[in-house]
Tab-separated table of C-alpha atoms and ligand atoms in Angstrom:
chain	number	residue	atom	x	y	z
A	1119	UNK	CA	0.000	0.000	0.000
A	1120	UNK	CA	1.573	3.349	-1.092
A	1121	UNK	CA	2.145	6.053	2.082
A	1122	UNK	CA	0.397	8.826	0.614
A	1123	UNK	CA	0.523	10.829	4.433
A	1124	UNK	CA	3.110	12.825	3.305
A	1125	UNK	CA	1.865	14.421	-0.066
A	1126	UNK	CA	-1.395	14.584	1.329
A	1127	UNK	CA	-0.251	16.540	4.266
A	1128	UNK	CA	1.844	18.549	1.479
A	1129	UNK	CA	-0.993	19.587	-0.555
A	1130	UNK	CA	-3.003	19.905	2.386
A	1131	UNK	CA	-1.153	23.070	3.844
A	1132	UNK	CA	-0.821	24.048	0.303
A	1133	UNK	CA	-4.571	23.656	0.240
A	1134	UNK	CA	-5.219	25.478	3.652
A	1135	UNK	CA	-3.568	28.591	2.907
A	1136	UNK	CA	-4.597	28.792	-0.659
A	1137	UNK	CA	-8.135	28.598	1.740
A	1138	UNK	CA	-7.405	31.073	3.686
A	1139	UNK	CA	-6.429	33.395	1.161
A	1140	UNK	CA	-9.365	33.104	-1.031
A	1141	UNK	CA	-11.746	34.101	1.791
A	1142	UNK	CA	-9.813	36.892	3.126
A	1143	UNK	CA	-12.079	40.030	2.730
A	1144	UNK	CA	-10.232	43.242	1.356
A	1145	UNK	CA	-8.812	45.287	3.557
A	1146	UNK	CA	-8.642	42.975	6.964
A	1147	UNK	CA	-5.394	41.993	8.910
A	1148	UNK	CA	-4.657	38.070	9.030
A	1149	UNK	CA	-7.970	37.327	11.108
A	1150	UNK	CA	-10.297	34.756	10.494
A	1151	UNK	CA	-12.394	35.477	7.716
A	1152	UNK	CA	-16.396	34.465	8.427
A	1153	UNK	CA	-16.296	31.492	5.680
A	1154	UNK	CA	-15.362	28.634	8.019
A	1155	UNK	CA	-14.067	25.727	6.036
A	1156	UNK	CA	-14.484	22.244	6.936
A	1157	UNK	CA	-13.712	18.708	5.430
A	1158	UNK	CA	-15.256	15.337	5.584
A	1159	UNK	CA	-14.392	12.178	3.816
A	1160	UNK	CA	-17.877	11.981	2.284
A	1161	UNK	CA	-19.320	12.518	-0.293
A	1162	UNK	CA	-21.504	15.629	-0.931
A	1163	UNK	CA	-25.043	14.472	0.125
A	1164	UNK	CA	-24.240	12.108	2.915
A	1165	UNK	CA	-26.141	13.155	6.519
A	1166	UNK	CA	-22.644	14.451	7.985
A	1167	UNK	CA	-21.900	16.777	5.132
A	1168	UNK	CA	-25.470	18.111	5.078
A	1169	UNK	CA	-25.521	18.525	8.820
A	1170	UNK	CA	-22.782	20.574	8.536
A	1171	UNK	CA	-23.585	22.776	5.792
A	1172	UNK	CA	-26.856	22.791	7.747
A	1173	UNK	CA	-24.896	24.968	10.414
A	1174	UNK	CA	-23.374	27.125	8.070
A	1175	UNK	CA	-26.988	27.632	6.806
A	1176	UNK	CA	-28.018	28.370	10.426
A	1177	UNK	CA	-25.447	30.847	11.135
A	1178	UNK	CA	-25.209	32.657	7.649
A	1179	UNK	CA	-28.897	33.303	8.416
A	1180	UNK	CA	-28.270	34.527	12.289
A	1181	UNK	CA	-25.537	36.978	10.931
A	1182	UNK	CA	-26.702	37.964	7.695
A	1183	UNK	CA	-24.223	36.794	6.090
A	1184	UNK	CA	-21.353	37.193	7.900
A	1185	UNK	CA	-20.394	33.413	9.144
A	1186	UNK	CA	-20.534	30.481	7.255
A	1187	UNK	CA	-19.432	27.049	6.124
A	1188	UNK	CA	-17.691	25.973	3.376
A	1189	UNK	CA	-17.873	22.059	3.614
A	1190	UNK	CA	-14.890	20.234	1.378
A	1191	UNK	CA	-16.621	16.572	0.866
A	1192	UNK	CA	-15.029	13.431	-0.658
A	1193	UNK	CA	-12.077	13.245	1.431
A	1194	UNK	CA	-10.735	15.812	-1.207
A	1195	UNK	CA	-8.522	17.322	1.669
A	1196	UNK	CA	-6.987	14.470	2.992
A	1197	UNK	CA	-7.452	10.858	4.927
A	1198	UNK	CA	-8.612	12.001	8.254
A	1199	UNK	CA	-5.796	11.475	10.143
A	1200	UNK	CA	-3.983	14.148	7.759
A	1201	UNK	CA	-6.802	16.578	8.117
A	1202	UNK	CA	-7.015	16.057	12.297
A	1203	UNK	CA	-3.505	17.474	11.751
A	1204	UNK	CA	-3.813	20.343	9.590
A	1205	UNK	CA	-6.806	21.584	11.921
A	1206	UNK	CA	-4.982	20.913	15.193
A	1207	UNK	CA	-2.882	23.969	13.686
A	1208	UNK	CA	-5.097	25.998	11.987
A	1209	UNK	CA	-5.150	24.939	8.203
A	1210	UNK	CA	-9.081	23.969	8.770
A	1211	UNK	CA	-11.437	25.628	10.761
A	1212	UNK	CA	-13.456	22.267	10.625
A	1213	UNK	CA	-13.567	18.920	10.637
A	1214	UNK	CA	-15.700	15.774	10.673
A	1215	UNK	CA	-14.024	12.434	11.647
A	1216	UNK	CA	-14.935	9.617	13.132
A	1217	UNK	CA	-13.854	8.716	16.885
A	1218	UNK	CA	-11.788	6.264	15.161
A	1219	UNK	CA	-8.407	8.604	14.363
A	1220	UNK	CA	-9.165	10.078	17.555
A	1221	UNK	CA	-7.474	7.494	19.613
A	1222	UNK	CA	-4.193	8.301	19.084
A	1223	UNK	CA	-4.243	11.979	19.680
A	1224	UNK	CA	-6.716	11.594	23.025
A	1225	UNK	CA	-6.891	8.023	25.291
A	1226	UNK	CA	-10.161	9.307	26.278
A	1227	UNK	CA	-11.777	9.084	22.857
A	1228	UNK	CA	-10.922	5.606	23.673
A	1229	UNK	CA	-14.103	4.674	25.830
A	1230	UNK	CA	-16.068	5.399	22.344
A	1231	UNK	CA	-14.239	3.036	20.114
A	1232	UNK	CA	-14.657	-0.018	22.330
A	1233	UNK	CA	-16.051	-3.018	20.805
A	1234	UNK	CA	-19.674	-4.150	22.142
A	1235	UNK	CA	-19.522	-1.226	24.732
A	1236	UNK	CA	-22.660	0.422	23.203
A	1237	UNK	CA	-25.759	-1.825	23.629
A	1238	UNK	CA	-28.209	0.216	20.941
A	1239	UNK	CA	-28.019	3.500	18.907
A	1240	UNK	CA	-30.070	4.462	21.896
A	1241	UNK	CA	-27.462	3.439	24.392
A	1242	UNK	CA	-24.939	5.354	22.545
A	1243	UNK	CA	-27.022	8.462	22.030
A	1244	UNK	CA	-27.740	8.614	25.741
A	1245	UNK	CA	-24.218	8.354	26.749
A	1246	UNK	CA	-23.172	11.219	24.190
A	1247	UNK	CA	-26.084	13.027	25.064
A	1248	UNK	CA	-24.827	13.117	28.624
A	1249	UNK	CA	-21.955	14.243	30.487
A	1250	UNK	CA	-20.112	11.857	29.063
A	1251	UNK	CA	-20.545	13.763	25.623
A	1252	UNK	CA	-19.293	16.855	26.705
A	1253	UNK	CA	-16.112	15.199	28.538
A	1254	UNK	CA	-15.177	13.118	25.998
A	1255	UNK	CA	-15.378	16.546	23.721
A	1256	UNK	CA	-13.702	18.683	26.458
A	1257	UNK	CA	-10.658	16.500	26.047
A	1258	UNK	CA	-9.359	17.258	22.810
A	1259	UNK	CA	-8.614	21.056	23.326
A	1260	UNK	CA	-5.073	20.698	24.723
A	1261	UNK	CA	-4.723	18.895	21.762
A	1262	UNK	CA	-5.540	21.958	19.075
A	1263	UNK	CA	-9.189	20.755	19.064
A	1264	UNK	CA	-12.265	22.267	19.903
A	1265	UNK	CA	-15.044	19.950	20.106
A	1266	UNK	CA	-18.473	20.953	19.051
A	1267	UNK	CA	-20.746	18.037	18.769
A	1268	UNK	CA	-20.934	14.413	18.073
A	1269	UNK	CA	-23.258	12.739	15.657
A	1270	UNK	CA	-24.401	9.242	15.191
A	1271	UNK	CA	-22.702	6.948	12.629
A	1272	UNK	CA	-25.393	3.758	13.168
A	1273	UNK	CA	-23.685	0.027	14.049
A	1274	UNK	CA	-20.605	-1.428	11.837
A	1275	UNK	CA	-20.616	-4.673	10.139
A	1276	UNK	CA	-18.489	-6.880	8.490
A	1277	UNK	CA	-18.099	-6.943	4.865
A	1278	UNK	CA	-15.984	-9.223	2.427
A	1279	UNK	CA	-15.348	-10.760	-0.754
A	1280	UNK	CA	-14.932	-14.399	0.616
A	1281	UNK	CA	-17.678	-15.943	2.499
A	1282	UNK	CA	-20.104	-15.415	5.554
A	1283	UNK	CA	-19.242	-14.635	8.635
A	1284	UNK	CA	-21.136	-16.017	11.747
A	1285	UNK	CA	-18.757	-17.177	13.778
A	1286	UNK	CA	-14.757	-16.064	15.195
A	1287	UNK	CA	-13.833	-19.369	12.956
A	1288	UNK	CA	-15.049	-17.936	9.827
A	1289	UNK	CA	-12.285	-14.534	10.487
A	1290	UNK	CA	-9.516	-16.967	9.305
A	1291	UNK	CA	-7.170	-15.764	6.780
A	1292	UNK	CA	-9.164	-12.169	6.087
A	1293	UNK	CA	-7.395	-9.170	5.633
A	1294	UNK	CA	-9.572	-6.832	6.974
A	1295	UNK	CA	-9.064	-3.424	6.175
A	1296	UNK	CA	-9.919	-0.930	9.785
A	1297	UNK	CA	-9.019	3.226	10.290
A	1298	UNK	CA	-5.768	4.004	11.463
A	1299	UNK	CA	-6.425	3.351	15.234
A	1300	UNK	CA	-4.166	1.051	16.805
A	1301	UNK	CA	-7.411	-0.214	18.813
A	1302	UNK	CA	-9.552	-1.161	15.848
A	1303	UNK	CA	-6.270	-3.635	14.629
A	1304	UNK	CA	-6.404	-4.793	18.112
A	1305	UNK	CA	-9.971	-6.064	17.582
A	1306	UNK	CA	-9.451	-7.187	14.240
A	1307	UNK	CA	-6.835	-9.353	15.297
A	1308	UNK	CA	-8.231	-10.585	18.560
A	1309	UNK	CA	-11.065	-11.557	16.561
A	1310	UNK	CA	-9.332	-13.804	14.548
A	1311	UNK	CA	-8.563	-11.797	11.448
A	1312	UNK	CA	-5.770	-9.563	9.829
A	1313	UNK	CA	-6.176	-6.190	10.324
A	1314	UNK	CA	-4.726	-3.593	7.402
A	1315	UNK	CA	-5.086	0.137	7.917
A	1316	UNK	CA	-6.095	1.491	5.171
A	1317	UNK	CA	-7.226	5.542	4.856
A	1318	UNK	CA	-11.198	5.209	4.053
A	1319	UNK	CA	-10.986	6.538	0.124
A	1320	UNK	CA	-8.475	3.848	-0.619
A	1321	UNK	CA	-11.093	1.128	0.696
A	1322	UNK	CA	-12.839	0.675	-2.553
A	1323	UNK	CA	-9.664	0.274	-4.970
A	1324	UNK	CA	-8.672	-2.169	-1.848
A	1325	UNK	CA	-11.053	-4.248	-2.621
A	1326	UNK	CA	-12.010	-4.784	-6.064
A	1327	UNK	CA	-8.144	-5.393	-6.629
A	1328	UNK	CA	-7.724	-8.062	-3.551
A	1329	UNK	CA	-5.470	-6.336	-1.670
A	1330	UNK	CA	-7.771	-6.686	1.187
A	1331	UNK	CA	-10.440	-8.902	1.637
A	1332	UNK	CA	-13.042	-7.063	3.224
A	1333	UNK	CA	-13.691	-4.102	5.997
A	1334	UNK	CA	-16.310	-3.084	8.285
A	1335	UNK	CA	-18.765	0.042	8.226
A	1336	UNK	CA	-22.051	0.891	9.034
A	1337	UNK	CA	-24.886	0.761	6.373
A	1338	UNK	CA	-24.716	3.905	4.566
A	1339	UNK	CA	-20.912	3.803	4.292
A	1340	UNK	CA	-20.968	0.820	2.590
A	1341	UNK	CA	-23.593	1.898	0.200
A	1342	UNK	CA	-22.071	5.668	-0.512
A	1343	UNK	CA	-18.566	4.492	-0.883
A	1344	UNK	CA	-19.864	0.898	-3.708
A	1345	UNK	CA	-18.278	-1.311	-1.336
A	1346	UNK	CA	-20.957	-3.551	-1.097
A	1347	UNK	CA	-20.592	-3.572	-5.117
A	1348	UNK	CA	-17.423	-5.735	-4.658
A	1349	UNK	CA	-17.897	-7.542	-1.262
A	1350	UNK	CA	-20.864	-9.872	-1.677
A	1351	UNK	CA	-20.892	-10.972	2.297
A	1352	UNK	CA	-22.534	-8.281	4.768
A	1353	UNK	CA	-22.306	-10.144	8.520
A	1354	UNK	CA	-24.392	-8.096	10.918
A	1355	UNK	CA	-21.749	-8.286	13.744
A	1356	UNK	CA	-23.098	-4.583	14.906
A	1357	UNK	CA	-19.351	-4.676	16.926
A	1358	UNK	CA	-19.055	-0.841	17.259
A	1359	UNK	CA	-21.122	1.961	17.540
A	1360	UNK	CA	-18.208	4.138	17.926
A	1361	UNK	CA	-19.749	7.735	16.744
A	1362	UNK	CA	-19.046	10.631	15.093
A	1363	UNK	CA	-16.711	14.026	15.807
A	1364	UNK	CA	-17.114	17.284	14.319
A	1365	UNK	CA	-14.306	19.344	16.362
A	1366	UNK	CA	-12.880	23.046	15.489
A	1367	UNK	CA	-9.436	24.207	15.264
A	1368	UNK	CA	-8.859	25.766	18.316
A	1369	UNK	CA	-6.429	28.366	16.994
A	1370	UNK	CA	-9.398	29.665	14.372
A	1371	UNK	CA	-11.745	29.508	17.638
A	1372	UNK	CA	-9.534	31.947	19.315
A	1373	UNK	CA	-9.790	33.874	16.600
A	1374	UNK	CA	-12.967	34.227	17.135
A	1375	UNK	CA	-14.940	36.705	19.082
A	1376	UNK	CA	-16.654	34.955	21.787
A	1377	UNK	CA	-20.291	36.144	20.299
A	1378	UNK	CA	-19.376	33.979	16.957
A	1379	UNK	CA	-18.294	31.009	19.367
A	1380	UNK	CA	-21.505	31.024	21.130
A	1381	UNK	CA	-23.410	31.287	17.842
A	1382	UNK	CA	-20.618	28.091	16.566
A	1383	UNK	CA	-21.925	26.171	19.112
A	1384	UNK	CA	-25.589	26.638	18.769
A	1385	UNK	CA	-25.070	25.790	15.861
A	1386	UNK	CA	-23.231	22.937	16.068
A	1387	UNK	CA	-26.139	21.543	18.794
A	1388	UNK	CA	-29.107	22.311	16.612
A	1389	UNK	CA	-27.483	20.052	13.666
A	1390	UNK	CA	-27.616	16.920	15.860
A	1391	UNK	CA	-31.100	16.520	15.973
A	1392	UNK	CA	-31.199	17.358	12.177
A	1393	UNK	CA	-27.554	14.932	11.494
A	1394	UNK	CA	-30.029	11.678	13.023
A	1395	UNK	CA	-33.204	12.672	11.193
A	1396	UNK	CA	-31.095	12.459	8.381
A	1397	UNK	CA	-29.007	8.992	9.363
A	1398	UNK	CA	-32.076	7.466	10.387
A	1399	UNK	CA	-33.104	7.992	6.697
A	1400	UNK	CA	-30.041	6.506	5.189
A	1401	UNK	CA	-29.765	4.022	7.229
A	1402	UNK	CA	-33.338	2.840	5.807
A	1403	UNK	CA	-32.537	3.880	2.119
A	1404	UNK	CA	-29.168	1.637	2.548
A	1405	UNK	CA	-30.596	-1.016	3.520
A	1406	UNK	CA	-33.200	-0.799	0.842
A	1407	UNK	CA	-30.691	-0.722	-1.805
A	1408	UNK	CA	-28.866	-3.905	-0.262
A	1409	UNK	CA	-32.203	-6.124	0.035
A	1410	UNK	CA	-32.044	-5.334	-3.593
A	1411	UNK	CA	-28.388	-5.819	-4.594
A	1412	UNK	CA	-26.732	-9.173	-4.987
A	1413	UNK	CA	-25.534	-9.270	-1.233
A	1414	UNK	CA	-25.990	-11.896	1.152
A	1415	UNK	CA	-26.699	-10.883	4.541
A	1416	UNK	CA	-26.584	-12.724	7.291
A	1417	UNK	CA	-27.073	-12.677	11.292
A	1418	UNK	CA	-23.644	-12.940	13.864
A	1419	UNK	CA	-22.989	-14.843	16.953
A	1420	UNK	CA	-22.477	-11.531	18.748
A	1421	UNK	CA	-21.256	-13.165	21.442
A	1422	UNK	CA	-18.436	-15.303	21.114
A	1423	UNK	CA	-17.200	-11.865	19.081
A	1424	UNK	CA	-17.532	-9.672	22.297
A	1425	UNK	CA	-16.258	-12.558	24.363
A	1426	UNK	CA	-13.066	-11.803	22.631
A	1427	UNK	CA	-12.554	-8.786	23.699
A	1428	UNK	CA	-11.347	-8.452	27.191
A	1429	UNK	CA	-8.144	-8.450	26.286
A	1430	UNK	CA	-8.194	-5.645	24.194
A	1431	UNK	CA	-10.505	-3.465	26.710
A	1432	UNK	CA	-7.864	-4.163	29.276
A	1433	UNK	CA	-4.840	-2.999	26.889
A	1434	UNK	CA	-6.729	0.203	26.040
A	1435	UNK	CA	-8.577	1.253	29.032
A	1436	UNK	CA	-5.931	1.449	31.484
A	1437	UNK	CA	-6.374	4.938	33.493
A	1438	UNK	CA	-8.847	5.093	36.382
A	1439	UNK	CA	-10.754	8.495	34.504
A	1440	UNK	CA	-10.597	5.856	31.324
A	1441	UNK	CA	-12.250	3.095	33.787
A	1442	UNK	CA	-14.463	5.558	35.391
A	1443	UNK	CA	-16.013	6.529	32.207
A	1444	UNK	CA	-16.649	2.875	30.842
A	1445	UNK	CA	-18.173	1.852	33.995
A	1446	UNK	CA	-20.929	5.231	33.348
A	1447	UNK	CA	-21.155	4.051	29.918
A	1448	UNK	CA	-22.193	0.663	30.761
A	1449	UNK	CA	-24.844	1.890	33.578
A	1450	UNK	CA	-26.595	4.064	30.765
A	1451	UNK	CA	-27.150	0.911	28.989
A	1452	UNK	CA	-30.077	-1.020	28.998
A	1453	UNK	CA	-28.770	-3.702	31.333
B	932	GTR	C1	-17.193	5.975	8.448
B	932	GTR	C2	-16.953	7.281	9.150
B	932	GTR	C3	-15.783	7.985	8.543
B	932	GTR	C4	-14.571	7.091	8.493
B	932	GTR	C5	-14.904	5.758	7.904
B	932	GTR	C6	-13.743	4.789	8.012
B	932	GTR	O1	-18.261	5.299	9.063
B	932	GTR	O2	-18.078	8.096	9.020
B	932	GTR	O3	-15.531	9.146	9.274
B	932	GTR	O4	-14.060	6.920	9.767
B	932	GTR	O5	-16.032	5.176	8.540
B	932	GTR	O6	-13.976	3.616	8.200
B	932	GTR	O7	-12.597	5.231	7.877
């Protein structure tokens, strides 16, 4: 697999101040311009682009104009890991990611990504709903990072080109592609499979040339990116819930006068409710388009996965405020 990290992190800053420039209204000093701009990895009309440009609606409309969002889709800007980076320092204002390349910038994003530790969507929207929400998003500013919100990204599943999977037996041999978090090759490989990390736009190419056998993803990303046009086997293991980030650079936040930040964050809390509206849609429309695609679905033996996973809980969550925020997790579940 080629290591593009380094000429996308080269065309990135390229990219950010070419950004930067093309926003700056005549006249001002180097201060942040009101056109915030903000990447995802995908594409243009899935329910965590549109939730964002949603905000951008929301405040070009509370400011007449004088805030907004600029949302790069497509992973155009980078793998996530590369654009976490660039708006640690101030080449983004914005950016969506999962919790996923979280991990290794803050070991309490950690708590998220656990395997089986969220119960339902509604087990993991009560526990970001929470406290726990605004903790877990607290963390990340000595780290660059403002967090604003967090937004659902449904249960992922296994998906490959070679057979079913029901059981820790059938993992045997896969190469599995997972997101650059050292915790998700944990799993894979505790689970009986080969993990590969592989950036998320290189999945596809992954796949239909056998590099990798298969991956895991919730519904919609399998649909949006055509993965499930070249892996024929979709195993409902449901083994994370882990959601979604959207988090701010936190040197375009102090940029910011602390009205805008307010209005940021209103923002940023109204989209939720309109971010799941929209997922709960997909998540329907994906699996429409699967009961009527060539893929053969089939049910997991949940748990002899999850009772493979001690050992990788234990290796992650090793800090009592790590341990203390599992153990609230797991009482906001349904038992
Ligand atoms: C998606 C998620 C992306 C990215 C991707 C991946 O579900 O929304 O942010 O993390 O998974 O697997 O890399």
């Amino acid at each position: 697999m080629p290591d593009r990290s380094h000429i996308s992190r080269r065309s990135l800053l390229a990219g950010g101040i070419a950004l930067s420039a093309a926003v700056a209204l005549p006249g001002c000093k180097a201060q942040m311009t009101g056109l915030l701009t903000s990447a995802d990895a995908h594409p243009a009309d899935y329910p965590t682009v549109r939730a964002v440009e949603f905000m951008g609606r929301w405040l070009a409309e509370r400011t007449a104009g004088r805030l907004g969002i600029k949302v790069f889709p497509g992973g155009q800007l980078g793998s996530e890991t590369d654009t976490l980076e660039i708006t640690s320092f101030g080449g983004l204002d914005i950016n969506r990611v999962n919790f996923a390349p979280l991990n290794s910038v803050e070991p309490m994003t950690l708590p998220f990504s656990l395997p089986f530790v969220f119960e339902s969507v509604a087990h993991m929207r009560r526990v970001v709903d929470s406290a726990v929400g605004d903790e877990v998003l607290a963390a990340m500013e000595p780290h660059g990072l403002i967090g604003l919100c967090i937004y659902d990204s449904g249960a992922r599943n296994f998906y490959n080109t070679r057979r079913a999977i029901r059981t820790p037996a059938d993992m045997a041999g896969l190469k599995l592609r997972v997101p650059a978090s050292d915790l998700y090759v944990a799993m894979i490989n505790a689970m009986g499979a080969n993990a590969v990390p592989i950036p998320y736009n290189e999945v596809y190419q992954s796949l239909a040339q056998g590099v990798i056998d298969g991956a895991e993803n919730n519904w919609p990303s399998f649909v949006s990116a055509r993965h499930y046009e070249v892996a024929n086997y979709l195993s409902l293991s449901e083994h994370l819930l882990t959601p979604e980030a959207l988090v701010m650079s936190k040197a375009s936040w102090d940029n910011m006068p602390p009205g805008d930040r307010a209005l940021v964050r209103q923002a940023a809390q109204l989209s939720v409710a309109e971010m799941r509206r929209l997922w709960d849609a997909r998540v329907e429309e994906a699996k429409a388009t699967i009961a009527q695609s060539s893929v053969e679905v089939n049910e997991v033996d949940k748990e002899a996965f999850s009772a493979l996973m001690r050992p990788v809980w234990d290796r992650f969550i090793t800090t009592p405020a790590q341990k203390a925020m599992v153990a609230r997790i797991l009482e906001m579940g349904e038992g």
